[in-house]
Amino acid sequence: MTVATFDQPTSTAHLTRQDRCDRCGAQAFVKATLATGDGMELLFCGHHFRAHEQKLVAAGATILDERHRIDEQPAERV
Ligand SMILES: [Zn+2]
């Protein structure tokens, strides 16, 4: 039986709290991988992804949308 641990490096399929929106620095919940040769990755919070979504999709970017996880975040007050 395989025991899953959370110690291994997070797979690219999951954004972490360390991933920050490139625009405003909020926690990122969407990663867009551009279809350009270098496969540049952009990180967005929910707000900024909405602002750029159409452009990204039109450009053929691969979208990793984890906005469903926004509500799962434990309250984190600074
Ligand atoms: Zn943002």
mmCIF file of C-alpha atoms in Angstrom, residues 25-63:
data_model
loop_
_atom_site.group_PDB
_atom_site.id
_atom_site.type_symbol
_atom_site.label_atom_id
_atom_site.label_comp_id
_atom_site.label_asym_id
_atom_site.label_seq_id
_atom_site.Cartn_x
_atom_site.Cartn_y
_atom_site.Cartn_z
ATOM 1 C CA GLY A 25 1.301 39.833 -5.499
ATOM 2 C CA ALA A 26 -1.819 38.163 -4.122
ATOM 3 C CA GLN A 27 -1.840 34.412 -3.885
ATOM 4 C CA ALA A 28 -2.042 32.942 -7.363
ATOM 5 C CA PHE A 29 -4.746 30.467 -8.251
ATOM 6 C CA VAL A 30 -4.270 30.340 -11.992
ATOM 7 C CA LYS A 31 -1.170 29.509 -13.960
ATOM 8 C CA ALA A 32 -1.079 30.253 -17.648
ATOM 9 C CA THR A 33 1.619 28.658 -19.747
ATOM 10 C CA LEU A 34 2.084 30.629 -22.906
ATOM 11 C CA ALA A 35 2.113 28.825 -26.202
ATOM 12 C CA THR A 36 5.216 30.668 -27.257
ATOM 13 C CA GLY A 37 8.457 28.778 -27.710
ATOM 14 C CA ASP A 38 9.847 29.333 -24.249
ATOM 15 C CA GLY A 39 6.662 28.212 -22.526
ATOM 16 C CA MET A 40 6.705 31.197 -20.241
ATOM 17 C CA GLU A 41 4.472 30.856 -17.206
ATOM 18 C CA LEU A 42 2.342 33.597 -15.768
ATOM 19 C CA LEU A 43 0.637 33.484 -12.410
ATOM 20 C CA PHE A 44 -2.612 35.228 -11.650
ATOM 21 C CA CYS A 45 -4.916 35.741 -8.746
ATOM 22 C CA GLY A 46 -8.585 35.150 -9.527
ATOM 23 C CA HIS A 47 -9.157 38.830 -10.178
ATOM 24 C CA HIS A 48 -6.315 39.321 -12.615
ATOM 25 C CA PHE A 49 -6.929 36.067 -14.406
ATOM 26 C CA ARG A 50 -10.425 37.247 -15.199
ATOM 27 C CA ALA A 51 -8.928 40.456 -16.522
ATOM 28 C CA HIS A 52 -6.580 38.593 -18.854
ATOM 29 C CA GLU A 53 -8.445 35.365 -19.506
ATOM 30 C CA GLN A 54 -9.733 36.180 -22.970
ATOM 31 C CA LYS A 55 -6.333 37.308 -24.188
ATOM 32 C CA LEU A 56 -4.627 34.242 -22.772
ATOM 33 C CA VAL A 57 -7.121 31.815 -24.240
ATOM 34 C CA ALA A 58 -6.995 33.591 -27.575
ATOM 35 C CA ALA A 59 -3.233 33.245 -27.507
ATOM 36 C CA GLY A 60 -3.550 29.505 -26.976
ATOM 37 C CA ALA A 61 -2.107 29.507 -23.478
ATOM 38 C CA THR A 62 -2.521 26.426 -21.333
ATOM 39 C CA ILE A 63 -4.568 27.397 -18.309
#
